[in-house]
mmCIF file of C-alpha atoms in Angstrom:
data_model
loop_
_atom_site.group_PDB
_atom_site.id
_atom_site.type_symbol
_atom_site.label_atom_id
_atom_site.label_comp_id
_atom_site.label_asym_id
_atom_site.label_seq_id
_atom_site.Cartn_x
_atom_site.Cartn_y
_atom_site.Cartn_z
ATOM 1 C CA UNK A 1 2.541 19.688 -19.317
ATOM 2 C CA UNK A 2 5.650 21.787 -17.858
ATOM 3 C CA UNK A 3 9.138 19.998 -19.296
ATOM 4 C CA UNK A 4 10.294 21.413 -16.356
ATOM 5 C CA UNK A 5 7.885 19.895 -14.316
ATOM 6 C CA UNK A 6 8.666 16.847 -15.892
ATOM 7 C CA UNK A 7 11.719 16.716 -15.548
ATOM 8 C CA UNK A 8 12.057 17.251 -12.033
ATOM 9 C CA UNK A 9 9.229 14.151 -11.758
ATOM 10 C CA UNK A 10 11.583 11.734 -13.246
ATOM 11 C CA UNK A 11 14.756 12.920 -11.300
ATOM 12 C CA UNK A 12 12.593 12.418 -8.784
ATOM 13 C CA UNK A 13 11.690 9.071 -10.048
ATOM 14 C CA UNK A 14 16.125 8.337 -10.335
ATOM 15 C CA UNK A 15 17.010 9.459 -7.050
ATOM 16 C CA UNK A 16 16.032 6.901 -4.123
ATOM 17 C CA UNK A 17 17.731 4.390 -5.798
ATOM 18 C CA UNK A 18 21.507 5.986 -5.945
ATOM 19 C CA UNK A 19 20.390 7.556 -2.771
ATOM 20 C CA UNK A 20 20.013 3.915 -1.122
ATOM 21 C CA UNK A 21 22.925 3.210 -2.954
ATOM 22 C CA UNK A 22 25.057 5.961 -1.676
ATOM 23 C CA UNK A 23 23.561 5.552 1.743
ATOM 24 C CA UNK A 24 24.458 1.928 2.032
ATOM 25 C CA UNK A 25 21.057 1.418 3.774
ATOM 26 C CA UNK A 26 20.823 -2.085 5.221
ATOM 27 C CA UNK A 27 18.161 -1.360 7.787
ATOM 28 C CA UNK A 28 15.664 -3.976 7.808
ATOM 29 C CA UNK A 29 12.331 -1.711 7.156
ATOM 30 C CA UNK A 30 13.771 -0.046 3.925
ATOM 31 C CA UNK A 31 14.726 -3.626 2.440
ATOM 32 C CA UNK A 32 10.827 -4.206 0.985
ATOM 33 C CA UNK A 33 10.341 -1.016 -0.514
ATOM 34 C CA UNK A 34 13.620 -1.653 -2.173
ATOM 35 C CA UNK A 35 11.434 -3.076 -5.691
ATOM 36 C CA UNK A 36 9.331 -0.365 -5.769
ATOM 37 C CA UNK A 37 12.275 2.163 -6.068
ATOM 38 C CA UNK A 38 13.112 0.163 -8.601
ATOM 39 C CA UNK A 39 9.987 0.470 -10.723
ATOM 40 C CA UNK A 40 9.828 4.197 -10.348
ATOM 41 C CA UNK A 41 13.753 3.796 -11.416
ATOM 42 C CA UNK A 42 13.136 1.695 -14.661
ATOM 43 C CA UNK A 43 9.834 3.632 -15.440
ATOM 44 C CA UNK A 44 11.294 6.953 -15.235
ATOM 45 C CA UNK A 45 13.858 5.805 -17.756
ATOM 46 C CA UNK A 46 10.886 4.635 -20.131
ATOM 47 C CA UNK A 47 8.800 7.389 -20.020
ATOM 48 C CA UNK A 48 12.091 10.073 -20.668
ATOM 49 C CA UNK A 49 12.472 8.197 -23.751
ATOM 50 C CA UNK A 50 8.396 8.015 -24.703
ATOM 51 C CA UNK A 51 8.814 11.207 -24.128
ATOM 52 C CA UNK A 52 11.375 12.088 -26.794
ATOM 53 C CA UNK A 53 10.380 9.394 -29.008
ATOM 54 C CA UNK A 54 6.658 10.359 -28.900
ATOM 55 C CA UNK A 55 5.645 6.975 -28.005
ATOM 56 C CA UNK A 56 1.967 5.217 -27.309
ATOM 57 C CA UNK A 57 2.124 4.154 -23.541
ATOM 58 C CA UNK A 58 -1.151 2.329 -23.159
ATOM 59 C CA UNK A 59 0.715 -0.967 -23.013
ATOM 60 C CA UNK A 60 3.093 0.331 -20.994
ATOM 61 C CA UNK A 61 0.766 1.440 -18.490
ATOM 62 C CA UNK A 62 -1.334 -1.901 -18.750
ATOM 63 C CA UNK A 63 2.025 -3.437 -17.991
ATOM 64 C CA UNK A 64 3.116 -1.431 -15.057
ATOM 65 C CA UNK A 65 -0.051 -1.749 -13.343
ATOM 66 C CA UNK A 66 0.633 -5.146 -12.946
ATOM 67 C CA UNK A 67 4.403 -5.071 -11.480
ATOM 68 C CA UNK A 68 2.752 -2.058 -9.497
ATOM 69 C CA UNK A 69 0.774 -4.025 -7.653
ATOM 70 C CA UNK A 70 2.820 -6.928 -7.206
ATOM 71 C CA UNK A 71 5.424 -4.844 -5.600
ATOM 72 C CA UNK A 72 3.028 -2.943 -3.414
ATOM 73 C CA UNK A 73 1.822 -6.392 -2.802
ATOM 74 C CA UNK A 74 5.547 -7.438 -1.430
ATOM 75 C CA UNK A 75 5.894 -4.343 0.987
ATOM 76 C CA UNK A 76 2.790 -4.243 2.833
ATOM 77 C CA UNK A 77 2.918 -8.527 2.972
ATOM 78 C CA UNK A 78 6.637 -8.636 4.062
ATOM 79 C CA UNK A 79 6.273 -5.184 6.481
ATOM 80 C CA UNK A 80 3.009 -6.590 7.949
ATOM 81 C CA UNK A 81 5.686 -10.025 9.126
ATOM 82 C CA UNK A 82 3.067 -11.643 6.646
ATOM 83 C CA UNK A 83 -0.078 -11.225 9.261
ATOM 84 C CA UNK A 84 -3.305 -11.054 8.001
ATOM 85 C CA UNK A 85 -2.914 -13.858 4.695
ATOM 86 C CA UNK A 86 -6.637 -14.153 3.811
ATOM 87 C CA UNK A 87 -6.874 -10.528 3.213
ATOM 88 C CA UNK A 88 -3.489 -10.459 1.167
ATOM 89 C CA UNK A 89 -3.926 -14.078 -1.047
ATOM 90 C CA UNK A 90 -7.417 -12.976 -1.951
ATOM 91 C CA UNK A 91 -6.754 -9.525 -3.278
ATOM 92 C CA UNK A 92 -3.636 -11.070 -4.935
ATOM 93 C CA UNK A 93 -6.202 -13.786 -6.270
ATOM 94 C CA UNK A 94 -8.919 -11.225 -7.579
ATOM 95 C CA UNK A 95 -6.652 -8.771 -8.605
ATOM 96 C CA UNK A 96 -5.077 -11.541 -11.437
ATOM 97 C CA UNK A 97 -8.408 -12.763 -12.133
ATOM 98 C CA UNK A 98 -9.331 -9.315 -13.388
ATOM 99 C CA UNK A 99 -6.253 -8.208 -14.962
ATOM 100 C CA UNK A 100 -6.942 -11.336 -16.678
ATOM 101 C CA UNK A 101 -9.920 -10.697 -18.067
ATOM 102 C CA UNK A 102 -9.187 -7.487 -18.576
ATOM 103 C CA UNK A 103 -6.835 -8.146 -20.840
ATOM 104 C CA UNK A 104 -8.788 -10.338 -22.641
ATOM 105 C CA UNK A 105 -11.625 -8.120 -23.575
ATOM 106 C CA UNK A 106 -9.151 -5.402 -24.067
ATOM 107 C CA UNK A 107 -9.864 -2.743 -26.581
ATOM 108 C CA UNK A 108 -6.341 0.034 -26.409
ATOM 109 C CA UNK A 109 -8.984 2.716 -27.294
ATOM 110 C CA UNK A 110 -11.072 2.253 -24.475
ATOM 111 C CA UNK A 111 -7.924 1.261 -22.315
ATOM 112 C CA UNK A 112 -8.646 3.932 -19.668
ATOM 113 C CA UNK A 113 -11.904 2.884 -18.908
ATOM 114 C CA UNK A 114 -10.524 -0.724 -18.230
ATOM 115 C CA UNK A 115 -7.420 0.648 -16.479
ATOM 116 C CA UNK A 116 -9.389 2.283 -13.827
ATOM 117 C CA UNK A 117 -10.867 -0.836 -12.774
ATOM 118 C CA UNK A 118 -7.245 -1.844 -12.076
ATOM 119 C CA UNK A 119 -6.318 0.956 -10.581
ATOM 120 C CA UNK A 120 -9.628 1.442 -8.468
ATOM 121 C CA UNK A 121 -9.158 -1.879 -7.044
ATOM 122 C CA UNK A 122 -4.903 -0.859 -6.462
ATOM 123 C CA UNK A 123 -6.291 1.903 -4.304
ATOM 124 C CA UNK A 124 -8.418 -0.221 -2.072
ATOM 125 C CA UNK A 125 -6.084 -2.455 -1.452
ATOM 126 C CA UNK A 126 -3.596 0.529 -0.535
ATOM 127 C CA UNK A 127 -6.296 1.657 1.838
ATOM 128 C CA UNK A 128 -6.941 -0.997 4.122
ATOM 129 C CA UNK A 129 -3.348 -2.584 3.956
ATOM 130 C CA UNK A 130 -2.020 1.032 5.125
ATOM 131 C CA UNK A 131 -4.920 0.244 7.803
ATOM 132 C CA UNK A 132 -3.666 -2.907 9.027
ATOM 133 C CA UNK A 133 -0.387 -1.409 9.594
ATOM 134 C CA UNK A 134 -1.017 1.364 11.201
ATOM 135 C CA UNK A 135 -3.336 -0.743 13.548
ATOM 136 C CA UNK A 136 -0.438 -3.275 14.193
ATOM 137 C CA UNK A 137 2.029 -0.002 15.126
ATOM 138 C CA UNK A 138 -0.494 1.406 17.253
ATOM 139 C CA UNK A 139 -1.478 -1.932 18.994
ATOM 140 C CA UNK A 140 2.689 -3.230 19.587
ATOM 141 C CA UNK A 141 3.469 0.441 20.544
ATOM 142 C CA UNK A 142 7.221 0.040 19.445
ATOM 143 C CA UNK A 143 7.430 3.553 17.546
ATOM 144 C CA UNK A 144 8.514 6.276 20.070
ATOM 145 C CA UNK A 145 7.119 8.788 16.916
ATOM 146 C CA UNK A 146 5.942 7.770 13.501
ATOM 147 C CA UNK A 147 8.211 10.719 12.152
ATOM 148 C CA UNK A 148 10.626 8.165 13.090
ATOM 149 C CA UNK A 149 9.590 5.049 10.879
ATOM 150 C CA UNK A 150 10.238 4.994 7.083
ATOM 151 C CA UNK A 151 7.798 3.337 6.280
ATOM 152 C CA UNK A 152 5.457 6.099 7.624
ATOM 153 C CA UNK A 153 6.633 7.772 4.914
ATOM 154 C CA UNK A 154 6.542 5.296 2.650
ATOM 155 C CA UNK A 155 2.896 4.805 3.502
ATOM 156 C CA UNK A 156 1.892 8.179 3.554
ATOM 157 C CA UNK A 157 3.092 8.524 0.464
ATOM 158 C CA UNK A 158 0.983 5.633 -1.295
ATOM 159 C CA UNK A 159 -2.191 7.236 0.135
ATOM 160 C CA UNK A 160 -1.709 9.854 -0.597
ATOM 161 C CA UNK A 161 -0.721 9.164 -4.598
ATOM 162 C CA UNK A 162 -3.299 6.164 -4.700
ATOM 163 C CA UNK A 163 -6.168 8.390 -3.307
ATOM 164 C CA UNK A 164 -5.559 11.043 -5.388
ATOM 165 C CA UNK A 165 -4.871 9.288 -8.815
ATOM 166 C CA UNK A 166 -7.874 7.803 -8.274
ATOM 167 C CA UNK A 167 -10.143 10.652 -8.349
ATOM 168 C CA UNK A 168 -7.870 11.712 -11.138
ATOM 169 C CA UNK A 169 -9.160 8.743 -13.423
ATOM 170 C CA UNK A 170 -12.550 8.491 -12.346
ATOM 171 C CA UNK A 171 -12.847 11.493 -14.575
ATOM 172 C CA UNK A 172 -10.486 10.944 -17.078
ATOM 173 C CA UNK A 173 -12.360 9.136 -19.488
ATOM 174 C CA UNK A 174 -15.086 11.548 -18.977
ATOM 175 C CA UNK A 175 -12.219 15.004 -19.773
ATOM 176 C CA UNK A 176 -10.705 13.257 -22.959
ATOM 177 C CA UNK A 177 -14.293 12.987 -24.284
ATOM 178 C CA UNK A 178 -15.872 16.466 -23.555
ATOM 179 C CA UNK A 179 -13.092 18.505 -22.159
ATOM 180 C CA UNK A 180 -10.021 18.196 -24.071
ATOM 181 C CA UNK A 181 -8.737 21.422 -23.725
ATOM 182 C CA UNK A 182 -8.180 20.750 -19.810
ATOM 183 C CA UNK A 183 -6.685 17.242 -20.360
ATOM 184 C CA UNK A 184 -3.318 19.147 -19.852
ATOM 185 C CA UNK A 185 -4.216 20.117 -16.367
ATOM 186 C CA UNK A 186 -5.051 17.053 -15.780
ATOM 187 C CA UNK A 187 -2.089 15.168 -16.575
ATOM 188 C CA UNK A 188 0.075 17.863 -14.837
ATOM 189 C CA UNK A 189 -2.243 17.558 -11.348
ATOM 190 C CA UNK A 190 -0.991 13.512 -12.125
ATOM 191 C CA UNK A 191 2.613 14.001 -12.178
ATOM 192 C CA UNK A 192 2.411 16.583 -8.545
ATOM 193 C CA UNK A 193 0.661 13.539 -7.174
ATOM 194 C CA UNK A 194 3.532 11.493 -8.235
ATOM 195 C CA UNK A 195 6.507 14.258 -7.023
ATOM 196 C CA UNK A 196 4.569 14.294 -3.787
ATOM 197 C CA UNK A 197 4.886 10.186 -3.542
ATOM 198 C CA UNK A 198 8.689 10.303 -4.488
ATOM 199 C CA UNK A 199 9.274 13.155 -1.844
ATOM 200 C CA UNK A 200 7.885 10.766 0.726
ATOM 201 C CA UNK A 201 9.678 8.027 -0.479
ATOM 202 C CA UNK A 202 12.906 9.986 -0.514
ATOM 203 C CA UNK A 203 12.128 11.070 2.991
ATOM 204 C CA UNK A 204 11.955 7.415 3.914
ATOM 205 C CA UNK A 205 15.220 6.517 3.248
ATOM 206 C CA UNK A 206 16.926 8.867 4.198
ATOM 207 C CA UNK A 207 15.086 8.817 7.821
ATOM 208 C CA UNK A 208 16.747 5.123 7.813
ATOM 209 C CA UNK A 209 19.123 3.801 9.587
ATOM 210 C CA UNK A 210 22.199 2.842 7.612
ATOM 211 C CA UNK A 211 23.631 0.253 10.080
#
């Protein structure tokens, strides 16, 4: 992986939090994304000092899957004015019941295997929550132009990452077994997925209102 690519992921990973900071943004759609800018804050932290340290993540990871969705969970509940609760309470339901037992038949060597599961079932939910909201714009009509609304962006930018990481680790399991020697293009096509969700992100604030 490029340092320099890293780097620029985790400033990337720093920056919508001092930016909603410096911005003063009050505005009442940026207020439930506000956790998840502070994930990719506190991660981006962690992961500069795995980095230098030379840590093992896989707990890490196993950890921050969870918060992940939980926060995800929070924004697209709390933007969607808590409509459609069957569809939310059961995903939140079956997504504990299999981290759950996930973690109970957890073996950290085979801990990508397992963390796709999560992470396949993170992505559907991403899908048809982004669904329902763009269904609920379209049907109230009360954005003039989506290049108006943060959380376009913010949306966008969770499709985009969760659609594409996805692929990513359908294979992954598959590359660290029989093609190591591309594992580092791998994890490098994983961090542009994550620069282009912290772009959005970024976008969406500053798009916001700050009254």
């Amino acid at each position: 992986m490029s340092e320099s690519l890293f780097y620029f992921y985790l400033f990337l990973g720093i920056l919508p939090l001092f930016l909603m900071k410096f911005l003063k943004i009050k505005a009442f759609q940026t207020l439930f994304i506000h956790p998840f800018v502070w994930l990719i804050f506190f991660a981006s932290i962690f992961e500069f000092i795995a980095f230098k340290k030379q840590l093992e993540t896989p707990y890490w990871y196993r950890f921050f899957i969870l918060i992940d969705f939980l926060f995800l969970f929070y924004f697209f509940f709390f933007t969607l004015k808590k409509k459609y609760k069957l569809f939310f309470y059961s995903f939140l339901a079956s997504f504990l019941l299999l981290y759950l037992y996930l973690i109970m038949i957890w073996d950290v060597k085979d801990s990508l295997r397992t963390d796709f599961y999560l992470t396949t079932f993170e992505t559907l939910f991403v899908l048809i929550a982004s669904l329902f909201w763009f269904i609920t714009v379209f049907s109230e009509l009360k954005e003039t132009s989506l290049l108006h609304s943060s959380n376009f962006y913010f949306i966008a930018g969770f499709i985009l990452y969760y659609s594409g990481t996805f692929f990513l680790f359908l294979v992954s399991d598959f590359m660290i077994k029989n093609m190591a020697s591309q594992i580092l293009s791998f994890w490098n096509a994983n961090i542009l997925f994550n620069v282009l969700l912290r772009t959005l992100i970024i976008i969406g604030i500053w798009k916001a209102p700050n009254k």
